PDB file of C-alpha atoms in Angstrom:
ATOM      1  CA  MET A  29      -7.265  -1.485 -25.862  1.00 44.00           C
ATOM      2  CA  VAL A  30      -4.380   0.229 -24.086  1.00 49.00           C
ATOM      3  CA  ILE A  31      -5.031   3.849 -23.197  1.00 54.00           C
ATOM      4  CA  GLU A  32      -1.999   6.099 -23.363  1.00 64.00           C
ATOM      5  CA  LEU A  33      -1.546   7.923 -20.108  1.00 76.00           C
ATOM      6  CA  THR A  34      -1.103  11.521 -21.147  1.00 84.00           C
ATOM      7  CA  PRO A  35       0.107  14.082 -18.573  1.00 85.00           C
ATOM      8  CA  LYS A  36      -3.473  15.353 -18.362  1.00 88.00           C
ATOM      9  CA  ILE A  37      -4.856  11.892 -17.522  1.00 88.00           C
ATOM     10  CA  VAL A  38      -2.152  11.369 -14.880  1.00 87.00           C
ATOM     11  CA  GLN A  39      -2.936  14.787 -13.413  1.00 90.00           C
ATOM     12  CA  ASP A  40      -6.647  13.967 -13.277  1.00 92.00           C
ATOM     13  CA  LEU A  41      -5.969  10.584 -11.622  1.00 91.00           C
ATOM     14  CA  THR A  42      -3.728  12.157  -9.000  1.00 92.00           C
ATOM     15  CA  PHE A  43      -6.277  14.890  -8.340  1.00 94.00           C
ATOM     16  CA  GLY A  44      -9.045  12.300  -7.948  1.00 95.00           C
ATOM     17  CA  TYR A  45      -7.085  10.222  -5.439  1.00 95.00           C
ATOM     18  CA  THR A  46      -6.060  13.352  -3.531  1.00 96.00           C
ATOM     19  CA  LEU A  47      -9.723  14.343  -3.305  1.00 97.00           C
ATOM     20  CA  MET A  48     -10.656  10.880  -1.969  1.00 96.00           C
ATOM     21  CA  VAL A  49      -8.036  11.229   0.757  1.00 97.00           C
ATOM     22  CA  GLN A  50      -8.795  14.876   1.569  1.00 97.00           C
ATOM     23  CA  GLU A  51     -12.528  14.218   1.994  1.00 97.00           C
ATOM     24  CA  ARG A  52     -11.753  11.566   4.601  1.00 97.00           C
ATOM     25  CA  VAL A  53      -9.132  13.681   6.370  1.00 97.00           C
ATOM     26  CA  ASP A  54     -11.698  16.479   6.641  1.00 97.00           C
ATOM     27  CA  CYS A  55     -13.924  13.981   8.496  1.00 97.00           C
ATOM     28  CA  GLY A  56     -11.246  13.104  11.040  1.00 97.00           C
ATOM     29  CA  TRP A  57      -9.480  10.215   9.273  1.00 97.00           C
ATOM     30  CA  GLU A  58      -5.688   9.902   9.700  1.00 97.00           C
ATOM     31  CA  PRO A  59      -3.448   9.673   6.604  1.00 98.00           C
ATOM     32  CA  THR A  60      -0.179   7.737   6.586  1.00 98.00           C
ATOM     33  CA  LEU A  61       2.400   7.010   3.890  1.00 98.00           C
ATOM     34  CA  LEU A  62       3.453   3.343   3.933  1.00 98.00           C
ATOM     35  CA  THR A  63       6.338   1.834   1.996  1.00 96.00           C
ATOM     36  CA  PHE A  64       6.483  -1.947   1.574  1.00 97.00           C
ATOM     37  CA  GLN A  65      10.031  -3.167   0.860  1.00 94.00           C
ATOM     38  CA  PHE A  66      10.516  -6.824   0.004  1.00 95.00           C
ATOM     39  CA  ASN A  67      13.027  -9.605   0.320  1.00 94.00           C
ATOM     40  CA  HIS A  68      14.110 -11.217  -2.946  1.00 93.00           C
ATOM     41  CA  LEU A  69      11.103 -12.881  -4.572  1.00 95.00           C
ATOM     42  CA  ASN A  70      11.542 -15.660  -7.137  1.00 94.00           C
ATOM     43  CA  GLY A  71       9.762 -15.758 -10.469  1.00 94.00           C
ATOM     44  CA  SER A  72       8.950 -13.593 -13.438  1.00 93.00           C
ATOM     45  CA  PRO A  73       8.158  -9.887 -13.014  1.00 89.00           C
ATOM     46  CA  ALA A  74       4.460 -10.756 -13.243  1.00 91.00           C
ATOM     47  CA  THR A  75       4.816 -13.401 -10.518  1.00 95.00           C
ATOM     48  CA  VAL A  76       6.737 -10.980  -8.298  1.00 94.00           C
ATOM     49  CA  ASP A  77       4.047  -8.342  -8.816  1.00 94.00           C
ATOM     50  CA  ILE A  78       1.326 -10.799  -7.755  1.00 95.00           C
ATOM     51  CA  GLU A  79       3.292 -11.855  -4.649  1.00 97.00           C
ATOM     52  CA  MET A  80       3.823  -8.235  -3.627  1.00 97.00           C
ATOM     53  CA  ARG A  81       0.168  -7.426  -4.102  1.00 97.00           C
ATOM     54  CA  LYS A  82      -0.894 -10.467  -2.039  1.00 97.00           C
ATOM     55  CA  THR A  83       1.454  -9.375   0.742  1.00 97.00           C
ATOM     56  CA  VAL A  84      -0.068  -5.892   0.880  1.00 98.00           C
ATOM     57  CA  GLU A  85      -3.566  -7.391   0.838  1.00 97.00           C
ATOM     58  CA  LYS A  86      -2.638  -9.732   3.703  1.00 96.00           C
ATOM     59  CA  VAL A  87      -1.381  -6.834   5.841  1.00 97.00           C
ATOM     60  CA  PHE A  88      -4.530  -4.881   5.009  1.00 97.00           C
ATOM     61  CA  SER A  89      -6.649  -7.853   6.121  1.00 95.00           C
ATOM     62  CA  GLN A  90      -4.716  -8.047   9.391  1.00 96.00           C
ATOM     63  CA  ILE A  91      -5.375  -4.355   9.988  1.00 97.00           C
ATOM     64  CA  LEU A  92      -9.081  -4.841   9.248  1.00 96.00           C
ATOM     65  CA  THR A  93      -9.390  -7.547  11.882  1.00 95.00           C
ATOM     66  CA  ARG A  94      -7.742  -5.216  14.399  1.00 95.00           C
ATOM     67  CA  CYS A  95     -10.065  -2.371  13.457  1.00 96.00           C
ATOM     68  CA  PHE A  96     -13.333  -4.314  13.510  1.00 95.00           C
ATOM     69  CA  LYS A  97     -14.571  -7.482  15.220  1.00 92.00           C
ATOM     70  CA  LYS A  98     -16.518  -8.501  12.104  1.00 92.00           C
ATOM     71  CA  PRO A  99     -15.038  -6.722   9.049  1.00 92.00           C
ATOM     72  CA  LYS A 100     -17.472  -8.394   6.645  1.00 90.00           C
ATOM     73  CA  ASN A 101     -20.336  -6.577   8.385  1.00 93.00           C
ATOM     74  CA  VAL A 102     -18.703  -3.159   7.983  1.00 94.00           C
ATOM     75  CA  PRO A 103     -19.745  -1.026   4.981  1.00 94.00           C
ATOM     76  CA  ILE A 104     -16.926  -0.495   2.492  1.00 94.00           C
ATOM     77  CA  HIS A 105     -17.009   3.276   2.900  1.00 93.00           C
ATOM     78  CA  LYS A 106     -16.305   2.931   6.638  1.00 95.00           C
ATOM     79  CA  MET A 107     -13.229   0.759   6.137  1.00 96.00           C
ATOM     80  CA  PRO A 108      -9.666   2.082   5.903  1.00 97.00           C
ATOM     81  CA  LEU A 109      -8.730   3.277   2.410  1.00 97.00           C
ATOM     82  CA  TRP A 110      -5.393   2.141   0.959  1.00 98.00           C
ATOM     83  CA  ILE A 111      -4.233   3.502  -2.411  1.00 97.00           C
ATOM     84  CA  CYS A 112      -1.399   1.214  -3.506  1.00 97.00           C
ATOM     85  CA  THR A 113       1.166   1.937  -6.224  1.00 96.00           C
ATOM     86  CA  PRO A 114       4.284  -0.037  -7.158  1.00 95.00           C
ATOM     87  CA  ASP A 115       7.385   2.041  -7.777  1.00 94.00           C
ATOM     88  CA  TYR A 116      11.132   1.815  -8.390  1.00 89.00           C
ATOM     89  CA  PRO A 117      13.813   3.793  -6.560  1.00 81.00           C
ATOM     90  CA  VAL A 118      15.667   6.667  -8.130  1.00 70.00           C
ATOM     91  CA  PHE A 119      19.284   5.588  -8.462  1.00 60.00           C
ATOM     92  CA  LYS A 120      21.577   7.151  -5.847  1.00 57.00           C
ATOM     93  CA  TYR A 121      25.292   6.703  -5.245  1.00 52.00           C
ATOM     94  CA  ASP A 122      24.641   5.422  -1.751  1.00 52.00           C
ATOM     95  CA  LYS A 123      25.817   2.085  -0.324  1.00 50.00           C
ATOM     96  CA  ASP A 124      22.880   2.107   2.105  1.00 51.00           C
ATOM     97  CA  ASN A 125      20.573   2.039  -0.905  1.00 57.00           C
ATOM     98  CA  PHE A 126      22.137  -1.178  -2.294  1.00 51.00           C
ATOM     99  CA  ARG A 127      19.573  -3.624  -0.846  1.00 54.00           C
ATOM    100  CA  ASP A 128      16.695  -1.483  -2.142  1.00 56.00           C
ATOM    101  CA  ILE A 129      18.111  -1.625  -5.685  1.00 58.00           C
ATOM    102  CA  VAL A 130      19.215  -5.280  -5.794  1.00 71.00           C
ATOM    103  CA  ASN A 131      16.101  -6.967  -4.414  1.00 85.00           C
ATOM    104  CA  ASN A 132      13.471  -7.342  -7.159  1.00 91.00           C
ATOM    105  CA  ASP A 133      15.212  -4.591  -9.196  1.00 87.00           C
ATOM    106  CA  GLY A 134      14.219  -2.216  -6.408  1.00 88.00           C
ATOM    107  CA  ARG A 135      10.488  -2.660  -6.901  1.00 92.00           C
ATOM    108  CA  HIS A 136       8.494  -1.666  -3.816  1.00 94.00           C
ATOM    109  CA  ILE A 137       4.967  -0.482  -3.075  1.00 97.00           C
ATOM    110  CA  HIS A 138       3.861   2.878  -1.727  1.00 97.00           C
ATOM    111  CA  VAL A 139       0.509   3.034   0.048  1.00 98.00           C
ATOM    112  CA  ILE A 140      -1.476   6.132   0.915  1.00 98.00           C
ATOM    113  CA  ALA A 141      -3.374   4.741   3.917  1.00 98.00           C
ATOM    114  CA  VAL A 142      -6.279   6.636   5.454  1.00 98.00           C
ATOM    115  CA  MET A 143      -7.626   5.288   8.732  1.00 97.00           C
ATOM    116  CA  PRO A 144     -11.119   6.037  10.099  1.00 97.00           C
ATOM    117  CA  PRO A 145     -11.526   7.232  13.682  1.00 95.00           C
ATOM    118  CA  ASP A 146     -12.944   5.086  16.500  1.00 90.00           C
ATOM    119  CA  THR A 147     -11.650   1.672  15.469  1.00 93.00           C
ATOM    120  CA  GLY A 148     -10.159  -1.140  17.525  1.00 93.00           C
ATOM    121  CA  ILE A 149      -6.649   0.201  16.901  1.00 93.00           C
ATOM    122  CA  THR A 150      -5.990   2.560  19.778  1.00 89.00           C
ATOM    123  CA  GLN A 151      -2.765   4.025  18.355  1.00 93.00           C
ATOM    124  CA  THR A 152      -1.930   5.707  15.075  1.00 95.00           C
ATOM    125  CA  LEU A 153      -1.122   3.460  12.127  1.00 96.00           C
ATOM    126  CA  ASP A 154       2.513   4.588  12.008  1.00 96.00           C
ATOM    127  CA  ASP A 155       2.918   3.830  15.738  1.00 96.00           C
ATOM    128  CA  HIS A 156       1.267   0.439  15.239  1.00 96.00           C
ATOM    129  CA  PHE A 157       3.650  -0.597  12.460  1.00 97.00           C
ATOM    130  CA  THR A 158       6.661   0.797  14.340  1.00 94.00           C
ATOM    131  CA  ASN A 159       5.762  -1.181  17.472  1.00 94.00           C
ATOM    132  CA  GLU A 160       4.647  -4.319  15.628  1.00 95.00           C
ATOM    133  CA  GLN A 161       7.238  -4.397  12.841  1.00 94.00           C
ATOM    134  CA  GLN A 162       8.299  -7.980  13.603  1.00 93.00           C
ATOM    135  CA  ARG A 163       4.709  -9.146  13.210  1.00 94.00           C
ATOM    136  CA  TYR A 164       4.670  -8.124   9.565  1.00 96.00           C
ATOM    137  CA  SER A 165       8.230  -8.242   8.233  1.00 94.00           C
ATOM    138  CA  GLY A 166      11.609  -9.939   8.622  1.00 92.00           C
ATOM    139  CA  TYR A 167      14.156 -12.063   6.811  1.00 90.00           C
ATOM    140  CA  ALA A 168      13.306 -14.517   4.027  1.00 87.00           C
ATOM    141  CA  PRO A 169      11.307 -16.691   3.568  1.00 91.00           C
ATOM    142  CA  ARG A 170       8.972 -13.905   4.688  1.00 94.00           C
ATOM    143  CA  PRO A 171       8.193 -11.826   1.605  1.00 96.00           C
ATOM    144  CA  LEU A 172       8.221  -8.468   3.394  1.00 96.00           C
ATOM    145  CA  TRP A 173      11.597  -7.090   4.469  1.00 94.00           C
ATOM    146  CA  CYS A 174      10.465  -3.775   5.953  1.00 93.00           C
ATOM    147  CA  LEU A 175       7.269  -1.775   6.348  1.00 96.00           C
ATOM    148  CA  ASP A 176       8.080   1.907   6.729  1.00 96.00           C
ATOM    149  CA  SER A 177       5.316   4.213   7.963  1.00 97.00           C
ATOM    150  CA  GLN A 178       5.245   8.005   8.099  1.00 97.00           C
ATOM    151  CA  PRO A 179       2.291  10.135   9.242  1.00 97.00           C
ATOM    152  CA  ILE A 180       1.138  12.694   6.697  1.00 97.00           C
ATOM    153  CA  THR A 181       0.921  15.928   8.638  1.00 96.00           C
ATOM    154  CA  HIS A 182       1.126  18.502   5.827  1.00 94.00           C
ATOM    155  CA  ASP A 183       1.403  18.910   2.044  1.00 96.00           C
ATOM    156  CA  LEU A 184      -1.191  16.182   1.462  1.00 96.00           C
ATOM    157  CA  SER A 185      -1.429  16.714  -2.300  1.00 95.00           C
ATOM    158  CA  PHE A 186       2.373  16.535  -2.620  1.00 95.00           C
ATOM    159  CA  VAL A 187       2.549  13.280  -0.622  1.00 97.00           C
ATOM    160  CA  VAL A 188      -0.280  11.681  -2.623  1.00 96.00           C
ATOM    161  CA  ASP A 189       1.508  12.693  -5.829  1.00 95.00           C
ATOM    162  CA  TYR A 190       4.726  11.157  -4.469  1.00 94.00           C
ATOM    163  CA  GLY A 191       2.983   7.978  -3.307  1.00 95.00           C
ATOM    164  CA  THR A 192       1.349   7.425  -6.700  1.00 94.00           C
ATOM    165  CA  LYS A 193       4.234   8.586  -8.915  1.00 92.00           C
ATOM    166  CA  GLY A 194       4.739   5.057 -10.221  1.00 91.00           C
ATOM    167  CA  ILE A 195       1.800   5.545 -12.608  1.00 90.00           C
ATOM    168  CA  LYS A 196       3.862   8.195 -14.446  1.00 88.00           C
ATOM    169  CA  THR A 197       6.445   5.647 -15.591  1.00 85.00           C
ATOM    170  CA  PRO A 198       5.940   3.046 -18.345  1.00 82.00           C
ATOM    171  CA  ARG A 199       7.734   0.521 -16.137  1.00 84.00           C
ATOM    172  CA  VAL A 200       4.765   0.562 -13.735  1.00 87.00           C
ATOM    173  CA  GLY A 201       1.769   2.372 -15.232  1.00 83.00           C
ATOM    174  CA  ALA A 202      -1.745   2.876 -13.905  1.00 83.00           C
ATOM    175  CA  ASP A 203      -2.741  -0.773 -14.440  1.00 86.00           C
ATOM    176  CA  ALA A 204      -0.439  -1.850 -11.600  1.00 89.00           C
ATOM    177  CA  MET A 205      -2.185   0.450  -9.147  1.00 93.00           C
ATOM    178  CA  PHE A 206      -4.801  -1.062  -6.822  1.00 95.00           C
ATOM    179  CA  VAL A 207      -7.136   0.227  -4.138  1.00 96.00           C
ATOM    180  CA  LEU A 208      -8.205  -1.532  -0.955  1.00 97.00           C
ATOM    181  CA  PRO A 209     -10.701  -2.562   0.285  1.00 95.00           C
ATOM    182  CA  ARG A 210     -12.235  -4.501  -2.533  1.00 85.00           C
ATOM    183  CA  THR A 211     -15.998  -4.885  -2.671  1.00 72.00           C
ATOM    184  CA  HIS A 212     -17.433  -7.385  -0.190  1.00 56.00           C
ATOM    185  CA  SER A 213     -18.191  -9.821  -3.025  1.00 56.00           C
ATOM    186  CA  GLU A 214     -14.571  -9.662  -4.230  1.00 52.00           C
ATOM    187  CA  MET A 215     -13.268 -10.225  -0.706  1.00 53.00           C
ATOM    188  CA  GLU A 216     -15.563 -13.219  -0.224  1.00 53.00           C
ATOM    189  CA  ALA A 217     -14.449 -14.697  -3.549  1.00 43.00           C
ATOM    190  CA  HIS A 218     -10.821 -14.149  -2.552  1.00 49.00           C
ATOM    191  CA  ARG A 219     -11.344 -15.940   0.799  1.00 52.00           C
ATOM    192  CA  ALA A 220     -13.134 -18.822  -0.961  1.00 44.00           C
ATOM    193  CA  ASP A 221     -10.305 -19.153  -3.472  1.00 48.00           C
ATOM    194  CA  LYS A 222      -7.718 -19.319  -0.652  1.00 52.00           C
ATOM    195  CA  ALA A 223      -9.792 -21.932   1.202  1.00 49.00           C
ATOM    196  CA  GLU A 224      -9.829 -24.203  -1.887  1.00 46.00           C
ATOM    197  CA  ARG A 225      -6.035 -24.165  -2.221  1.00 49.00           C
TER     198      ARG A 225
END
């Protein structure tokens, strides 16, 4: 059964995610807004969505291994929290915006990333992605074109609302949203599935 997302439900979802982020920030975690922009991906919209999600999950896994020597031994609540929402750009009469609109109809993914203190990453997440951009993105056949990162220094509720605004549009909806990390059992099943391929 499909549940219609009324404005009240969207408001409650946004408030809940903001609370999750704020509770961690109050404990010394660092919030960052990430935007994953992709090269052209072949396939149906569903196939493109899966490829984008896998790319975000891969980057998250890379960050986990930099944060912890043995991520599978770390409790879920001590891992970084990534709230991931696909979105489409607002049309602008701007030639610089052309690539963003043409590739995959402009579909990209916003991530509200909250990093715990005292991990193996000795710099902020935005500095890490700025310095290591070539490690994660580049020209095709790499799926990821660019990974933009901006520290969230104020207006947290506004930024979380912006980062999750895709759920307000029928073109995306709440079902396309995903949160990382998964449970340990889901991560193990995912690794096993990849090993069989």
